[in-house]
Coordinates of C-alpha atoms and ligand atoms in Angstrom, one line a residue:
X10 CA -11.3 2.3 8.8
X11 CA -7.7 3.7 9.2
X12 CA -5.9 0.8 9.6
X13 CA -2.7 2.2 11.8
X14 CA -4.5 0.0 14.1
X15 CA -1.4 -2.6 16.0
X16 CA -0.1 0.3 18.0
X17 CA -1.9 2.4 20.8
X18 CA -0.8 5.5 21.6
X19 CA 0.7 6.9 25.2
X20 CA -1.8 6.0 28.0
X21 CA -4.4 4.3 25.1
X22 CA -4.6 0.8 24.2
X23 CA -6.3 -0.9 21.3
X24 CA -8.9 -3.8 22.3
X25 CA -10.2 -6.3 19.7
X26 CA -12.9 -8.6 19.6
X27 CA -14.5 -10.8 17.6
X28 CA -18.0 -10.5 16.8
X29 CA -19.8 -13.8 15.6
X30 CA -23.2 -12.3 13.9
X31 CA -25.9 -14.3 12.6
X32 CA -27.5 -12.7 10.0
X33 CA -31.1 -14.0 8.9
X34 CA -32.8 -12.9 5.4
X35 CA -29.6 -13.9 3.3
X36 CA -28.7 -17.2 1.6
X37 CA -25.3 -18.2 1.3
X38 CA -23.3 -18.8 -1.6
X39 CA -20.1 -19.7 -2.0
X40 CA -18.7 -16.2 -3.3
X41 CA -19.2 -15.4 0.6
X42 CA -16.0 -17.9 1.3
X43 CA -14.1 -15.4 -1.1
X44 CA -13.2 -11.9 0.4
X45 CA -12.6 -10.9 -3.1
X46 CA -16.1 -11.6 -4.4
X47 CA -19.1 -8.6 -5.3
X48 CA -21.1 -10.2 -2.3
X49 CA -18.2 -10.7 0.3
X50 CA -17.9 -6.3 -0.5
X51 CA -21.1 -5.8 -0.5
X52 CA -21.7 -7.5 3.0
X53 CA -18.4 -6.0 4.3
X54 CA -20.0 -2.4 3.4
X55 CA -23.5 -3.2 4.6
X56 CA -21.8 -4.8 8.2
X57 CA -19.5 -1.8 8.6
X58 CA -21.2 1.0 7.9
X59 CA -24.3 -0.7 10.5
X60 CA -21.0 -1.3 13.4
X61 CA -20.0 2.7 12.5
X62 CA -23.6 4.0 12.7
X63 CA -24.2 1.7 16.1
X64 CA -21.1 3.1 17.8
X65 CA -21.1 6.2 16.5
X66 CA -24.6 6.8 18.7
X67 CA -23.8 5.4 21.3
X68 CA -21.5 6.3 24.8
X69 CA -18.5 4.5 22.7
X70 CA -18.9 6.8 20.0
X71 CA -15.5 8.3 21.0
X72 CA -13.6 4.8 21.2
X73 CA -14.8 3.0 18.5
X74 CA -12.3 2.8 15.7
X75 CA -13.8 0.6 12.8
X76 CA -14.5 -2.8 12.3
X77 CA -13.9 -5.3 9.4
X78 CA -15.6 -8.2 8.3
X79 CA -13.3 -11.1 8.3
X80 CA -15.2 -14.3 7.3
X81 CA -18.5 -15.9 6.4
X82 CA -19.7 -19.1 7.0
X83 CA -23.1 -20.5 5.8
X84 CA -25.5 -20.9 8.9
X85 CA -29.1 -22.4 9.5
X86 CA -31.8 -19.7 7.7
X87 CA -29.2 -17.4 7.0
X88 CA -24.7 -16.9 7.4
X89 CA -22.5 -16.5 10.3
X90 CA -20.2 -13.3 10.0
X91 CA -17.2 -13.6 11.8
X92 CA -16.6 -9.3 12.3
X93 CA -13.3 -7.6 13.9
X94 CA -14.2 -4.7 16.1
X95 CA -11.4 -2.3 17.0
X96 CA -11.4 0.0 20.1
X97 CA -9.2 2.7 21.3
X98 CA -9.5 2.5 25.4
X99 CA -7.4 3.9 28.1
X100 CA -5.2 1.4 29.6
X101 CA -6.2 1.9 33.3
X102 CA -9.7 0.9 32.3
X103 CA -10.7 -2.8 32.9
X104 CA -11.3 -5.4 29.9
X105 CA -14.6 -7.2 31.1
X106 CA -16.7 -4.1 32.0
X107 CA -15.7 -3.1 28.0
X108 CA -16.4 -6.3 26.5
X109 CA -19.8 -5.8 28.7
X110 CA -20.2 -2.2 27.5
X111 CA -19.4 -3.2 24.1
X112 CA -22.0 -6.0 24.3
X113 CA -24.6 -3.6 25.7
X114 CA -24.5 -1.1 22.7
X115 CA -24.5 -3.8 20.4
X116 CA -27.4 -5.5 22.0
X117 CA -29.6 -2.0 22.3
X118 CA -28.3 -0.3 19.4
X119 CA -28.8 -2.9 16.7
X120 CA -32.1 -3.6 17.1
X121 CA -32.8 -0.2 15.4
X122 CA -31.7 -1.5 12.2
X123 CA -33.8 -3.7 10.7
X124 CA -33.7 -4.5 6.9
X125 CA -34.7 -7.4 4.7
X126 CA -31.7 -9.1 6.3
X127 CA -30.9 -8.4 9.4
X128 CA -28.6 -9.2 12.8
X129 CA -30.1 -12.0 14.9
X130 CA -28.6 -11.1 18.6
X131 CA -29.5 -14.3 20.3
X132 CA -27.9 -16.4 18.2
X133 CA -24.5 -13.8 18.4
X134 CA -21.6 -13.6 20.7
X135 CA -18.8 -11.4 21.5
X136 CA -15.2 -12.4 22.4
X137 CA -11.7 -10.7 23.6
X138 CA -9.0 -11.2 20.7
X139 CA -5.7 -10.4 21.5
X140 CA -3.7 -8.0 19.1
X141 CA -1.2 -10.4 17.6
X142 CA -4.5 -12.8 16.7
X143 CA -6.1 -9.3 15.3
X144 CA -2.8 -8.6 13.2
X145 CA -2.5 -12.1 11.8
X146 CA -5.8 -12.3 11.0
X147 CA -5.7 -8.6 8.9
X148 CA -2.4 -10.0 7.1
X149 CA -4.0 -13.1 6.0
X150 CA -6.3 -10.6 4.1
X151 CA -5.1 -9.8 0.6
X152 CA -4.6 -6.0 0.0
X153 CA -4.4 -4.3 3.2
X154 CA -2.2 -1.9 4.4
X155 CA -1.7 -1.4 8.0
X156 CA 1.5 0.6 8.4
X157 CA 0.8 4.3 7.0
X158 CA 4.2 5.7 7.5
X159 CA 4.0 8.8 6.3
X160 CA 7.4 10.7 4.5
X161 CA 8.6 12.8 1.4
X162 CA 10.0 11.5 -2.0
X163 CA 9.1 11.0 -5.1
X164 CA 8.7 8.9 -8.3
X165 CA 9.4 11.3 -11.7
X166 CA 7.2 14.3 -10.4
X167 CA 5.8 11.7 -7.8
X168 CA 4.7 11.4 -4.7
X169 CA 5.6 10.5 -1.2
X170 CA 7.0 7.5 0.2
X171 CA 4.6 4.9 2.0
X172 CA 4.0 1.0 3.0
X173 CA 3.4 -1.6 0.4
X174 CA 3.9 -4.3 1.9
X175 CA 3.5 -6.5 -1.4
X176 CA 6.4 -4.8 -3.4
X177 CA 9.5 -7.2 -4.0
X178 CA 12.8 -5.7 -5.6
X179 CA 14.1 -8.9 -7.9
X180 CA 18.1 -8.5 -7.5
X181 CA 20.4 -10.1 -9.1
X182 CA 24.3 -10.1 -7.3
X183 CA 22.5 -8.1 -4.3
X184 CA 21.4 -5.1 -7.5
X185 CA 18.0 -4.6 -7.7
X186 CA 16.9 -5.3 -11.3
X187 CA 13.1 -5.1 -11.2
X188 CA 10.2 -5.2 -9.1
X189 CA 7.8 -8.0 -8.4
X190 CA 4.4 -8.3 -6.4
X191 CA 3.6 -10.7 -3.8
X192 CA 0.0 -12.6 -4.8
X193 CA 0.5 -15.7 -2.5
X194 CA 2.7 -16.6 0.6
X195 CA 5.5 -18.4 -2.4
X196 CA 4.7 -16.7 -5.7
X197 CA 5.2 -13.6 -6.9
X198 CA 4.4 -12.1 -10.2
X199 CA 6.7 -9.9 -12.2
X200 CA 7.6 -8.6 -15.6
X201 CA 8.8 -11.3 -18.5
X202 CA 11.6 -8.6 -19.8
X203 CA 13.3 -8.7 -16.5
X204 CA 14.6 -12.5 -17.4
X205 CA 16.0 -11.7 -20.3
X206 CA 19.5 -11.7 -19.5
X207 CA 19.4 -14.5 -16.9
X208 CA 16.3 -17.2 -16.5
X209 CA 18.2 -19.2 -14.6
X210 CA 16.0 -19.1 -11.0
X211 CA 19.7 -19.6 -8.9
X212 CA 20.8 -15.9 -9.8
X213 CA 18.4 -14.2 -8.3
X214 CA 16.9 -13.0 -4.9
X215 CA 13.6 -11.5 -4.0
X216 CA 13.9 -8.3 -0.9
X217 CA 11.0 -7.0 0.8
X218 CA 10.2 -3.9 2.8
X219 CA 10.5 0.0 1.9
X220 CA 14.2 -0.2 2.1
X221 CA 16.5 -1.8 -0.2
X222 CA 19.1 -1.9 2.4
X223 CA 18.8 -2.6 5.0
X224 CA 16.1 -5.5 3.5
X225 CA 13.3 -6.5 5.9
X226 CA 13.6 -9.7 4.3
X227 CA 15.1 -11.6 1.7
X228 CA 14.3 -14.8 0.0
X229 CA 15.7 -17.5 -2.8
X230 CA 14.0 -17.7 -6.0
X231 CA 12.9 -21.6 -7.1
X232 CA 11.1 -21.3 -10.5
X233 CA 10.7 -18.6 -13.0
X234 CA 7.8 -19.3 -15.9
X235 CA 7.9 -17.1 -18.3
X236 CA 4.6 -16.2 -20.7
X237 CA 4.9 -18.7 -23.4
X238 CA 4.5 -16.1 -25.9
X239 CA 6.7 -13.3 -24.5
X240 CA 9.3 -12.8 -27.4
X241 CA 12.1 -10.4 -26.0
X242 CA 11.5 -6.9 -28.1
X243 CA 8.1 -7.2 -28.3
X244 CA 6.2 -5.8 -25.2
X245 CA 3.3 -8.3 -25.6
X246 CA 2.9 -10.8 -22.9
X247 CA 5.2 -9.1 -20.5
X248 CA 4.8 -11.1 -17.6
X249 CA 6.0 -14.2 -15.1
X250 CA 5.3 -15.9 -12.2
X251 CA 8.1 -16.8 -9.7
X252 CA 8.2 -19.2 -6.8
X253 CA 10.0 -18.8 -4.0
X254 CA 12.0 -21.8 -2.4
X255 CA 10.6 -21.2 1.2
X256 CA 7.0 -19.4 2.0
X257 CA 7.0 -16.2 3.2
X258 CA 5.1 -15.7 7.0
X259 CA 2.4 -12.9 6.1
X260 CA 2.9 -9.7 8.4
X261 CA 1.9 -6.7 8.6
X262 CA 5.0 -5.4 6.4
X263 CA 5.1 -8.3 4.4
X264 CA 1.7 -9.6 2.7
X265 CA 0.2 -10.5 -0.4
X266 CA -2.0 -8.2 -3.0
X267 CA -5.6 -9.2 -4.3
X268 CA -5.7 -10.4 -8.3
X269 CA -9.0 -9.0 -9.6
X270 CA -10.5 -11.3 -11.1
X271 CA -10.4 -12.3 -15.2
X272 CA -13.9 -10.8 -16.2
X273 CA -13.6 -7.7 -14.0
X274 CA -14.1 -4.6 -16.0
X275 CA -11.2 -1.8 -15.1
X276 CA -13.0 1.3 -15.6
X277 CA -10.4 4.3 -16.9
X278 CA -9.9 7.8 -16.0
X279 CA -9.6 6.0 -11.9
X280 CA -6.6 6.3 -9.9
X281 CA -3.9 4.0 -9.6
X282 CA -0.9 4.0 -7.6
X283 CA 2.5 2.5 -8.8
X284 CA 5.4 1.9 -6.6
X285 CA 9.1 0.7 -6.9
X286 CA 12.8 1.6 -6.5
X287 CA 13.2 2.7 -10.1
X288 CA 14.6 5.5 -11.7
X289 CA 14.0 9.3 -10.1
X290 CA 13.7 10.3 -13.8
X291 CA 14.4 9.3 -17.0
X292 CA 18.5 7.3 -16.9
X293 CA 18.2 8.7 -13.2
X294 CA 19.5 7.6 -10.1
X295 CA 18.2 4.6 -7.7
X296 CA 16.0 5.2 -4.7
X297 CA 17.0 3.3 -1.5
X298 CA 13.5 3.9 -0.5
X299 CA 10.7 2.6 -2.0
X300 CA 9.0 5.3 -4.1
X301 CA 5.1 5.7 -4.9
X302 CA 3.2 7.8 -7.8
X303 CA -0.4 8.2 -8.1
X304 CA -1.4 7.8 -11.8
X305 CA -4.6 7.8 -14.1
X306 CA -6.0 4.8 -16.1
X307 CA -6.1 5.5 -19.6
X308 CA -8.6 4.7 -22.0
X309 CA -6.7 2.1 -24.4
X310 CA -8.6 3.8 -27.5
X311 CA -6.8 7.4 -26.3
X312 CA -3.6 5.6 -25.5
X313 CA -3.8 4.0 -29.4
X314 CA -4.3 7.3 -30.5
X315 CA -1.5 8.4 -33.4
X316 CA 0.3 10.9 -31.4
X317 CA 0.2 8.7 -28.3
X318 CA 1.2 4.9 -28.8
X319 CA -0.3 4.5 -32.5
X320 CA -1.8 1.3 -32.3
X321 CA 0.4 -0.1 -30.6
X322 CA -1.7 -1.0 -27.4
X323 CA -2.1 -4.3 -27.1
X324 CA -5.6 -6.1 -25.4
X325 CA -3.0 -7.7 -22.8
X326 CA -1.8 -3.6 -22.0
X327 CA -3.3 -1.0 -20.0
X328 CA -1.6 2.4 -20.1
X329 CA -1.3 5.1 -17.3
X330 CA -0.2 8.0 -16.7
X331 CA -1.0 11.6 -17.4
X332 CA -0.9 12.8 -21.4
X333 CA 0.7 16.2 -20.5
X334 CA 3.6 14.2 -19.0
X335 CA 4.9 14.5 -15.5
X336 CA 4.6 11.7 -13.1
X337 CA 5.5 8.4 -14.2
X338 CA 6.5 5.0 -14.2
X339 CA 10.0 4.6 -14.8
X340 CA 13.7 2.4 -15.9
X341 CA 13.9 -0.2 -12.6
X342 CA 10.1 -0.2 -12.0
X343 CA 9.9 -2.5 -14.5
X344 CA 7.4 -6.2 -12.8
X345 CA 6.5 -3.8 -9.8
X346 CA 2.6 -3.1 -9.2
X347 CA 0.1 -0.8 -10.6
X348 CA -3.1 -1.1 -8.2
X349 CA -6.4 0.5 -7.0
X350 CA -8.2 0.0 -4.3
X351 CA -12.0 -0.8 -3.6
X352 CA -14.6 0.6 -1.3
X353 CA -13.3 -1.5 1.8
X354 CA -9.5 -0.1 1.0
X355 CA -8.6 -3.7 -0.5
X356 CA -5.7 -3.0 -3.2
X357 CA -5.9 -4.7 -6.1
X358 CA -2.9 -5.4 -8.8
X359 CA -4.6 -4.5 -11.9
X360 CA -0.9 -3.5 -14.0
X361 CA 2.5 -4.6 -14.2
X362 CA 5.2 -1.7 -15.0
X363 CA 6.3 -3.2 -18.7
X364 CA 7.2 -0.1 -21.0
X365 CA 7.0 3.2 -22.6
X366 CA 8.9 5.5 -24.2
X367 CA 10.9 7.3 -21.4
X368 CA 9.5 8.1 -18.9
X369 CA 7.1 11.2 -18.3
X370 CA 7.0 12.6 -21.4
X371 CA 3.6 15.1 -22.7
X372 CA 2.0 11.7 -25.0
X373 CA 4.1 9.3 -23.3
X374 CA 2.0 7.6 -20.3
X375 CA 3.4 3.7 -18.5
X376 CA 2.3 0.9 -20.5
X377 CA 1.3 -2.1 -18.0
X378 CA 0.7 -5.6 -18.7
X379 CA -3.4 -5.8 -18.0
X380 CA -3.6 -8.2 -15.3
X381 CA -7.2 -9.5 -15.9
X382 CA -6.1 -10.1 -19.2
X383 CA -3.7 -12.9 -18.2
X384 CA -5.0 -14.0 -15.0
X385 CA -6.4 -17.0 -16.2
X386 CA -2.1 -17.5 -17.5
X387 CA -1.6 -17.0 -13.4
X388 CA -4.1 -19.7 -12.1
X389 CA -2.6 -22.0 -14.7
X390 CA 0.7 -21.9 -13.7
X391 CA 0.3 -21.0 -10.0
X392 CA -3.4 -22.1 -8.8
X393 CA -3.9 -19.2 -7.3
Ligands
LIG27 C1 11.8 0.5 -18.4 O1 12.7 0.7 -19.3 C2 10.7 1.4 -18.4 N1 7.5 5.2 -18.2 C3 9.7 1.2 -17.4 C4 8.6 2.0 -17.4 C5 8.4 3.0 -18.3 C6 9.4 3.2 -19.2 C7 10.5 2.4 -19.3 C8 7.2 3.8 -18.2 O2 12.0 -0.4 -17.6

């Protein structure tokens, strides 16, 4: 689903409604309460792709615009789905006869689908939502972008500019240090180097949206912990958590990442994306606009290789990058967010910008502080 969905366009208008779907042939579990679990994803797919392939044969076929499974809840012989569907209408038509057409494709179409589990109609129902309900139920989901804004600029050899609506800038006297990434609606999680000078929580604020000035947003910082373990030098255990002193309202701009969680395998050779307002190139200039770079995960065993980092690739690191140089992480990235996203478009932080040796040099990829690595360090201290 392309998620530029708060916004109609001229004489169009975007409905919502909520879908409550029973669904027999499937026992719940409680991974199903946690939109970041295997099952939750697997369900999401299974539930989407069956609302695309309804709509997409039927007289809507031109107005439907995706849907997105929002919640489970267990239910007698089976689970309730709570399911967002998104349609693109003109605005002279009227909202009952859609909510009826809608309900009429659903009811003749979905029979055709049966499976092991499968959609019980009778027991489902169909409801109007209005957009601001849609928009604060999508920011309450970790990961998702909804603003695509699309622009030119670029990260060392990078990329264009785009929404995160995650990314911090940590600033200290109104200078942007480092980055951070939101995880909940009062912490953030950052680099451990970027205290180095001051720990003291009072010196610094947190910005948020794609500019540095003017900020969307700006908030006070009320505790820094930093890795008991981080010794400054050493890159190991490069990482903090920081709470603010007043929670942040999600919004479409401004939301939190998903954490993957501690036994999830990061397969290399994927794409990642890094962003932050760091260094154009190596002792470059600052970016007033938040910059992104598509990179490659890198097999720690080719990133310990002699002519790359030598051993020196810790369990706790994860490079990425490109070995014949180029694009690149870079000086004032430093705490921001590496991340990938799943098969429902869910962006999860999997890195931390923490070092390397210049930036986008042939041999020379990002290091990152490997997120699964220490997120049982991040429940500890946060809960989360
Ligand atoms: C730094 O000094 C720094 N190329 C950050 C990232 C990288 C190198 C240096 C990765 O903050």
């Amino acid at each position: 689903m392309d998620l530029g969905v708060f916004r109609g366009f001229r004489d169009q208008k975007l409905s919502f409604y909520k879908g409550n779907f029973k669904i027999t042939g499937l026992q719940y579990n409680g991974a199903l309460s946690r939109q970041t679990s295997d099952q939750f994803r697997d369900l999401g797919n299974w539930i989407e792709k069956l609302m695309y392939e309804t709509f997409h044969n039927s007289v809507l076929k031109r107005k439907y615009r995706g849907s997105r499974l929002v919640r489970v809840s267990p239910d007698t012989g089976g689970v309730m789905a709570q399911v967002m569907l998104i349609f693109l209408f003109s605005r002279t038509e009227n909202e009952i006869p859609l909510r009826m057409a809608v309900n009429r494709v659903l009811q003749q179409r979905l029979q055709m689908y049966p499976g092991s589990a499968h959609i019980d109609l009778s027991s489902s129902s169909l409801s109007d939502m209005k957009g601001e309900m849609a928009e604060r139920i999508f920011s309450d989901i970790c990961g998702l972008r909804h603003n695509r804004s699309s622009g030119t600029s670029r990260i060392t050899g990078g990329v264009s500019s785009g929404e995160w609506p995650w990314q911090a800038s940590l600033q200290r006297n109104n200078i942007h240090r480092c980055g951070a990434t939101l995880i909940s609606n009062t912490w953030l999680l950052s680099a451990a180097h970027c205290f180095r000078e001051a720990k003291n929580p009072h010196k610094w604020t947190v910005s948020f949206g794609t500019y540095l000035s003017p900020p969307l947003m700006i908030r006070l910082v009320k505790t820094i912990i930093i890795h008991e373990k981080y010794q400054y030098r050493d890159h190991e255990h490069d990482i903090a958590v920081l709470q603010l002193t007043k929670s942040v309202e999600f919004t479409s701009a401004i939301h939190r990442v998903c954490l993957p969680d501690s036994n999830e395998k990061i397969p290399y050779n994927i794409d990642a994306v890094v962003t932050g307002w760091g260094a154009l190139n190596n002792d470059g200039e600052t970016p007033n606009v938040l910059q992104e770079a598509t990179v490659k995960l890198i097999d720690s065993k080719v990133c310990n290789r002699r002519e790359v980092y030598n051993g020196a690739i810790k369990p706790g690191m994860l490079c990425a990058g490109y070995l014949e140089g180029g694009i690149d992480s870079c000086q004032g990235d430093s705490g921001g967010p590496l991340t990938t996203s799943d098969s429902r478009k869910m962006w999860y932080l999997v890195g931390i910008v923490s070092w390397g040796d210049e930036c986008g040099k042939p041999n020379k990829p990002g290091v990152y502080t490997r997120v699964t690595y220490y997120r049982d360090w991040i429940t500890k201290y946060t809960g989360l």
